[in-house]
């Protein structure tokens, strides 16, 4: 018999693997449900506010005032200017910027429209082209300062707000310029009054322009390389630059778009009110930012959608309308709008914790 080998090592019995702990993750269907809720939060909010407005609307002669065709037309007419500005603001916020000058650019464009047609005798087409060019150049200049000098967009556009107001007041002499229509001197072409009209007496012309611009911007953000660059810069500017994204050019283009759309809103504003005043558009920048935030776009940039912004603008319009129909004090209306904005921002903070 062979003696035992002292160096031999007795094999240990195989260890039984510990039992698997149950996963703490939510089921996939619940994950999808939560994700879809946050993805379409602005749409859900719009539907909720619309239903609440129907429920609390005053009734006159058995008719729900809120659902009347005239009232709904007033809502989309009132929303159109803010909505168009908010579309441009969305591009700026997606890259992590802000544009505080859009309300003042609207006032500058309104003054320019009135002055060029009434005082200078220009036709509609040259007036529109010049005013849009002014707005685009103003926005592009701000974008160039942000991109090339590196000053924060908040500071640059705050200065731009002051500059645009000052230019508008110098151009108009500090007074509003009324627009009268006709073929004589000091009169604007009659066709410009179409901006205050509606199609078949139902859909206001400004609302048609808002819808067209919203659809165009929606397609732009979903189908173009420019949109991918915008999201990349907002998500991580350094990584975008290293990936070959022309960061400076995109920044300038984004602010130029914002200025262009603010100028377009100013033209519409002048057509609806039949005047151009250097004080027009005061506070519009805040409503535009509110519409973007309610629409789910992150103020940090890199996340958001144009559809959300459109829904956010409509939500604000419905909210303003139903509060006014119920004769709610104007100060209370401001408080309610503030609470809605805070709630929308809070949902953005909750999203990464849940989803």
Coordinates of C-alpha atoms in Angstrom, one line a residue, residues 232-233 236-247:
X232 CA -25.4 67.6 -28.2
X233 CA -24.3 71.1 -27.1
X236 CA -22.3 68.1 -23.0
X237 CA -20.7 71.0 -24.8
X238 CA -17.1 69.8 -24.4
X239 CA -17.9 66.4 -25.8
X240 CA -19.8 68.0 -28.6
X241 CA -16.8 70.1 -29.5
X242 CA -14.5 67.1 -29.4
X243 CA -16.9 65.3 -31.7
X244 CA -16.6 68.0 -34.4
X245 CA -19.8 69.9 -33.7
X246 CA -19.4 73.5 -34.8
X247 CA -20.4 74.8 -31.4

